[in-house]
mmCIF file of C-alpha atoms in Angstrom:
data_model
loop_
_atom_site.group_PDB
_atom_site.id
_atom_site.type_symbol
_atom_site.label_atom_id
_atom_site.label_comp_id
_atom_site.label_asym_id
_atom_site.label_seq_id
_atom_site.Cartn_x
_atom_site.Cartn_y
_atom_site.Cartn_z
ATOM 1 C CA MET F 1 -156.439 -101.828 6.035
ATOM 2 C CA GLU F 2 -154.976 -99.441 8.592
ATOM 3 C CA ALA F 3 -152.070 -97.143 7.648
ATOM 4 C CA LEU F 4 -149.277 -95.781 9.811
ATOM 5 C CA ILE F 5 -147.199 -92.771 8.787
ATOM 6 C CA HIS F 6 -143.841 -92.211 10.452
ATOM 7 C CA ALA F 7 -143.327 -88.478 11.177
ATOM 8 C CA GLY F 8 -141.292 -88.422 14.430
ATOM 9 C CA GLY F 9 -137.674 -88.478 13.268
ATOM 10 C CA LYS F 10 -135.078 -85.785 13.855
ATOM 11 C CA GLY F 11 -134.586 -85.019 10.142
ATOM 12 C CA THR F 12 -130.892 -84.299 10.658
ATOM 13 C CA ARG F 13 -129.952 -84.682 6.973
ATOM 14 C CA MET F 14 -132.196 -81.746 6.098
ATOM 15 C CA GLY F 15 -129.919 -79.444 8.038
ATOM 16 C CA SER F 16 -130.795 -76.573 10.294
ATOM 17 C CA CYS F 17 -133.603 -74.786 8.422
ATOM 18 C CA GLY F 18 -136.073 -74.126 11.273
ATOM 19 C CA ILE F 19 -138.868 -76.230 9.725
ATOM 20 C CA GLU F 20 -139.700 -79.761 10.753
ATOM 21 C CA LYS F 21 -139.238 -82.137 7.804
ATOM 22 C CA PRO F 22 -142.849 -83.327 7.666
ATOM 23 C CA MET F 23 -143.918 -79.655 7.448
ATOM 24 C CA MET F 24 -141.751 -78.883 4.401
ATOM 25 C CA MET F 25 -143.854 -77.479 1.566
ATOM 26 C CA VAL F 26 -144.102 -79.198 -1.815
ATOM 27 C CA GLY F 27 -146.430 -77.203 -3.982
ATOM 28 C CA ASP F 28 -149.140 -75.782 -1.775
ATOM 29 C CA LYS F 29 -149.093 -78.569 0.886
ATOM 30 C CA HIS F 30 -146.834 -79.981 3.576
ATOM 31 C CA THR F 31 -145.060 -83.233 2.698
ATOM 32 C CA VAL F 32 -146.891 -85.183 5.424
ATOM 33 C CA GLU F 33 -150.235 -83.804 4.265
ATOM 34 C CA ARG F 34 -149.615 -85.066 0.731
ATOM 35 C CA VAL F 35 -149.051 -88.576 2.048
ATOM 36 C CA ILE F 36 -152.188 -88.318 4.198
ATOM 37 C CA ASP F 37 -154.222 -87.088 1.218
ATOM 38 C CA ALA F 38 -153.014 -90.029 -0.869
ATOM 39 C CA LEU F 39 -153.991 -92.499 1.868
ATOM 40 C CA LYS F 40 -157.355 -90.842 2.312
ATOM 41 C CA GLY F 41 -158.057 -91.296 -1.392
ATOM 42 C CA ALA F 42 -156.993 -94.945 -1.402
ATOM 43 C CA ARG F 43 -160.004 -97.243 -1.489
ATOM 44 C CA ASN F 44 -158.164 -99.946 0.463
ATOM 45 C CA ILE F 45 -157.237 -97.794 3.505
ATOM 46 C CA ASP F 46 -159.834 -97.240 6.236
ATOM 47 C CA ARG F 47 -157.804 -95.697 9.083
ATOM 48 C CA ILE F 48 -154.736 -93.453 9.245
ATOM 49 C CA LEU F 49 -152.448 -92.978 12.288
ATOM 50 C CA VAL F 50 -149.422 -90.651 12.274
ATOM 51 C CA SER F 51 -146.607 -91.239 14.784
ATOM 52 C CA VAL F 52 -144.965 -88.015 16.000
ATOM 53 C CA SER F 53 -142.460 -87.206 18.753
ATOM 54 C CA ASP F 54 -140.869 -84.368 20.702
ATOM 55 C CA HIS F 55 -138.855 -83.689 17.518
ATOM 56 C CA THR F 56 -142.042 -82.894 15.530
ATOM 57 C CA LEU F 57 -144.348 -81.012 17.872
ATOM 58 C CA GLU F 58 -145.314 -78.477 15.174
ATOM 59 C CA THR F 59 -146.289 -81.382 12.971
ATOM 60 C CA GLU F 60 -148.385 -82.908 15.784
ATOM 61 C CA SER F 61 -150.184 -79.646 16.435
ATOM 62 C CA TYR F 62 -150.931 -79.086 12.761
ATOM 63 C CA LEU F 63 -152.236 -82.613 12.213
ATOM 64 C CA ARG F 64 -154.468 -82.433 15.229
ATOM 65 C CA SER F 65 -155.877 -79.077 13.964
ATOM 66 C CA ILE F 66 -157.004 -80.762 10.744
ATOM 67 C CA GLY F 67 -158.415 -83.835 12.509
ATOM 68 C CA VAL F 68 -155.708 -86.344 11.854
ATOM 69 C CA GLU F 69 -155.129 -89.070 14.476
ATOM 70 C CA THR F 70 -151.645 -88.989 16.017
ATOM 71 C CA ILE F 71 -149.617 -90.868 18.618
ATOM 72 C CA ARG F 72 -146.600 -89.391 20.473
ATOM 73 C CA THR F 73 -143.591 -91.739 20.584
ATOM 74 C CA SER F 74 -139.979 -91.227 21.687
ATOM 75 C CA GLY F 75 -138.526 -90.460 18.253
ATOM 76 C CA ASP F 76 -135.236 -92.009 19.327
ATOM 77 C CA ASP F 77 -135.683 -95.727 18.588
ATOM 78 C CA PHE F 78 -137.458 -96.716 15.365
ATOM 79 C CA MET F 79 -138.528 -100.181 16.501
ATOM 80 C CA GLY F 80 -139.688 -98.848 19.850
ATOM 81 C CA ASP F 81 -141.665 -96.125 18.176
ATOM 82 C CA LEU F 82 -143.127 -98.642 15.730
ATOM 83 C CA HIS F 83 -144.278 -100.931 18.538
ATOM 84 C CA GLN F 84 -145.941 -98.066 20.418
ATOM 85 C CA ALA F 85 -147.848 -97.092 17.265
ATOM 86 C CA LEU F 86 -148.803 -100.660 16.363
ATOM 87 C CA ASP F 87 -150.239 -101.071 19.878
ATOM 88 C CA ARG F 88 -152.711 -98.340 19.037
ATOM 89 C CA LEU F 89 -153.871 -100.166 15.930
ATOM 90 C CA SER F 90 -155.958 -103.322 15.738
ATOM 91 C CA GLY F 91 -155.733 -104.903 12.278
ATOM 92 C CA ASP F 92 -153.734 -108.000 11.388
ATOM 93 C CA TYR F 93 -151.754 -106.066 8.787
ATOM 94 C CA VAL F 94 -150.661 -102.443 8.589
ATOM 95 C CA LEU F 95 -149.391 -100.377 5.670
ATOM 96 C CA THR F 96 -146.518 -98.157 6.855
ATOM 97 C CA SER F 97 -145.158 -95.103 5.009
ATOM 98 C CA PRO F 98 -142.631 -92.358 5.761
ATOM 99 C CA SER F 99 -144.000 -88.808 5.854
ATOM 100 C CA ASP F 100 -141.535 -87.588 3.287
ATOM 101 C CA LEU F 101 -142.953 -89.113 0.074
ATOM 102 C CA PRO F 102 -144.869 -86.099 -1.235
ATOM 103 C CA LEU F 103 -145.342 -87.505 -4.767
ATOM 104 C CA VAL F 104 -146.997 -90.727 -3.697
ATOM 105 C CA THR F 105 -150.551 -91.306 -4.974
ATOM 106 C CA SER F 106 -153.718 -93.091 -3.853
ATOM 107 C CA GLU F 107 -153.305 -95.448 -6.809
ATOM 108 C CA ILE F 108 -149.847 -96.465 -5.733
ATOM 109 C CA PHE F 109 -151.051 -97.293 -2.193
ATOM 110 C CA ASP F 110 -153.956 -99.287 -3.608
ATOM 111 C CA SER F 111 -151.633 -101.244 -5.926
ATOM 112 C CA ILE F 112 -149.368 -102.173 -3.008
ATOM 113 C CA VAL F 113 -152.312 -103.330 -0.893
ATOM 114 C CA GLU F 114 -153.836 -105.296 -3.791
ATOM 115 C CA ASN F 115 -150.507 -107.115 -4.411
ATOM 116 C CA PHE F 116 -150.210 -108.116 -0.765
ATOM 117 C CA GLN F 117 -151.273 -111.723 -0.019
ATOM 118 C CA PRO F 118 -152.506 -112.035 3.611
ATOM 119 C CA GLY F 119 -151.652 -115.397 5.124
ATOM 120 C CA SER F 120 -148.864 -116.183 2.606
ATOM 121 C CA MET F 121 -146.870 -112.992 3.145
ATOM 122 C CA ASP F 122 -145.430 -111.594 6.395
ATOM 123 C CA SER F 123 -144.377 -108.365 4.784
ATOM 124 C CA LEU F 124 -144.286 -106.654 1.404
ATOM 125 C CA LEU F 125 -141.721 -103.968 0.707
ATOM 126 C CA ALA F 126 -142.296 -101.535 -2.173
ATOM 127 C CA VAL F 127 -139.029 -100.998 -4.020
ATOM 128 C CA VAL F 128 -137.941 -98.955 -7.055
ATOM 129 C CA ASP F 129 -135.368 -100.079 -9.614
ATOM 130 C CA GLU F 130 -132.036 -98.347 -9.187
ATOM 131 C CA THR F 131 -131.986 -97.029 -12.765
ATOM 132 C CA THR F 132 -135.186 -95.029 -12.116
ATOM 133 C CA VAL F 133 -133.863 -93.524 -8.932
ATOM 134 C CA ARG F 134 -130.522 -92.517 -10.441
ATOM 135 C CA GLY F 135 -132.308 -91.121 -13.541
ATOM 136 C CA ILE F 136 -134.102 -88.669 -11.314
ATOM 137 C CA GLY F 137 -130.798 -87.470 -9.926
ATOM 138 C CA ILE F 138 -130.673 -89.329 -6.643
ATOM 139 C CA THR F 139 -127.773 -91.549 -5.519
ATOM 140 C CA PRO F 140 -129.269 -94.273 -3.363
ATOM 141 C CA SER F 141 -127.463 -94.919 -0.047
ATOM 142 C CA TYR F 142 -128.551 -98.540 -0.061
ATOM 143 C CA THR F 143 -129.703 -101.025 -2.694
ATOM 144 C CA ARG F 144 -130.963 -104.626 -2.505
ATOM 145 C CA GLU F 145 -130.108 -107.159 -5.248
ATOM 146 C CA CYS F 146 -132.855 -109.423 -6.543
ATOM 147 C CA ASP F 147 -133.113 -111.383 -9.767
ATOM 148 C CA GLY F 148 -129.989 -109.718 -11.158
ATOM 149 C CA SER F 149 -131.151 -106.091 -10.566
ATOM 150 C CA ASN F 150 -130.605 -103.597 -7.816
ATOM 151 C CA TRP F 151 -133.651 -102.155 -5.983
ATOM 152 C CA VAL F 152 -134.084 -99.141 -3.685
ATOM 153 C CA LEU F 153 -136.389 -99.285 -0.699
ATOM 154 C CA SER F 154 -139.191 -96.688 -0.874
ATOM 155 C CA GLY F 155 -140.025 -96.879 2.834
ATOM 156 C CA VAL F 156 -143.578 -98.089 2.110
ATOM 157 C CA SER F 157 -144.370 -101.569 3.310
ATOM 158 C CA ILE F 158 -147.127 -103.762 4.621
ATOM 159 C CA ILE F 159 -146.327 -105.740 7.776
ATOM 160 C CA ASP F 160 -147.914 -108.378 9.966
ATOM 161 C CA ARG F 161 -148.793 -106.335 13.017
ATOM 162 C CA ASN F 162 -148.969 -109.210 15.522
ATOM 163 C CA LYS F 163 -145.742 -110.856 14.453
ATOM 164 C CA THR F 164 -143.968 -107.510 14.611
ATOM 165 C CA LEU F 165 -145.242 -106.825 18.115
ATOM 166 C CA ALA F 166 -144.196 -110.342 19.165
ATOM 167 C CA GLY F 167 -140.683 -109.714 17.863
ATOM 168 C CA GLU F 168 -140.942 -112.488 15.264
ATOM 169 C CA TYR F 169 -138.910 -112.525 12.075
ATOM 170 C CA LEU F 170 -140.927 -111.315 9.074
ATOM 171 C CA GLN F 171 -140.269 -113.056 5.784
ATOM 172 C CA GLU F 172 -139.912 -110.214 3.253
ATOM 173 C CA SER F 173 -141.417 -110.070 -0.233
ATOM 174 C CA LEU F 174 -140.620 -107.332 -2.736
ATOM 175 C CA PHE F 175 -143.154 -105.328 -4.753
ATOM 176 C CA LYS F 176 -140.971 -104.150 -7.635
ATOM 177 C CA THR F 177 -141.775 -100.908 -9.424
ATOM 178 C CA ASN F 178 -140.229 -98.275 -11.652
ATOM 179 C CA TRP F 179 -142.373 -95.466 -10.199
ATOM 180 C CA PRO F 180 -140.587 -92.154 -9.729
ATOM 181 C CA GLU F 181 -143.286 -91.108 -7.251
ATOM 182 C CA LEU F 182 -141.750 -93.614 -4.809
ATOM 183 C CA SER F 183 -138.200 -92.498 -5.535
ATOM 184 C CA ILE F 184 -138.037 -89.160 -3.890
ATOM 185 C CA ASN F 185 -137.846 -89.250 -0.115
ATOM 186 C CA VAL F 186 -137.404 -85.667 1.100
ATOM 187 C CA ASN F 187 -134.382 -86.234 3.385
ATOM 188 C CA THR F 188 -132.051 -83.507 2.055
ATOM 189 C CA PRO F 189 -132.376 -80.030 0.562
ATOM 190 C CA THR F 190 -131.462 -81.517 -2.807
ATOM 191 C CA GLU F 191 -134.288 -84.055 -2.641
ATOM 192 C CA LEU F 192 -136.698 -81.323 -1.519
ATOM 193 C CA GLY F 193 -135.771 -79.323 -4.609
ATOM 194 C CA LEU F 194 -136.250 -82.350 -6.863
ATOM 195 C CA ALA F 195 -139.713 -83.000 -5.313
ATOM 196 C CA ARG F 196 -140.754 -79.414 -5.903
ATOM 197 C CA ASN F 197 -139.514 -79.477 -9.478
ATOM 198 C CA PHE F 198 -141.200 -82.820 -10.134
ATOM 199 C CA PHE F 199 -144.426 -81.503 -8.725
ATOM 200 C CA LYS F 200 -144.233 -78.392 -10.971
ATOM 201 C CA ASP F 201 -143.687 -80.602 -14.012
#
């Protein structure tokens, strides 16, 4: 399966720190590089594409220097950027991930792919139970109720590429987890600190 990493956003919630969000360091690697490494180690992923924009030119330059395939999109309209990137890919289904999940692992990506059912699913969204997220010290901005529990979107999903490009509605299925590795999206300085502490531990 092909994988698409989103790394072209403005990162406004991180504040003015002079470093593009995908290039933030967690341990000895950039956040985006940790996601790439996890995808490279996943046995179910055979191609990786990273979408960048004018907001993340440093990220684009770095990724090209280490041989990672990138595509430049506008960085202003998520769906427009998604369509541009999906046009570059060729598979029926694509795993998508934000660039700010530095704790994600190859095993997690493989589990998500292995639980996806091509043909009977349009999309599969990886979610984390709200209790796990709050237990780490994060207050989720949005939760989704299902089967009497609240779930937080991790940002990782598998989508039907052709239906998305055609603008068709995708029937969503949830892949429910309690994995803290999917809980920390580095969107704020607080979350960056949590990721760094988690990595040390």
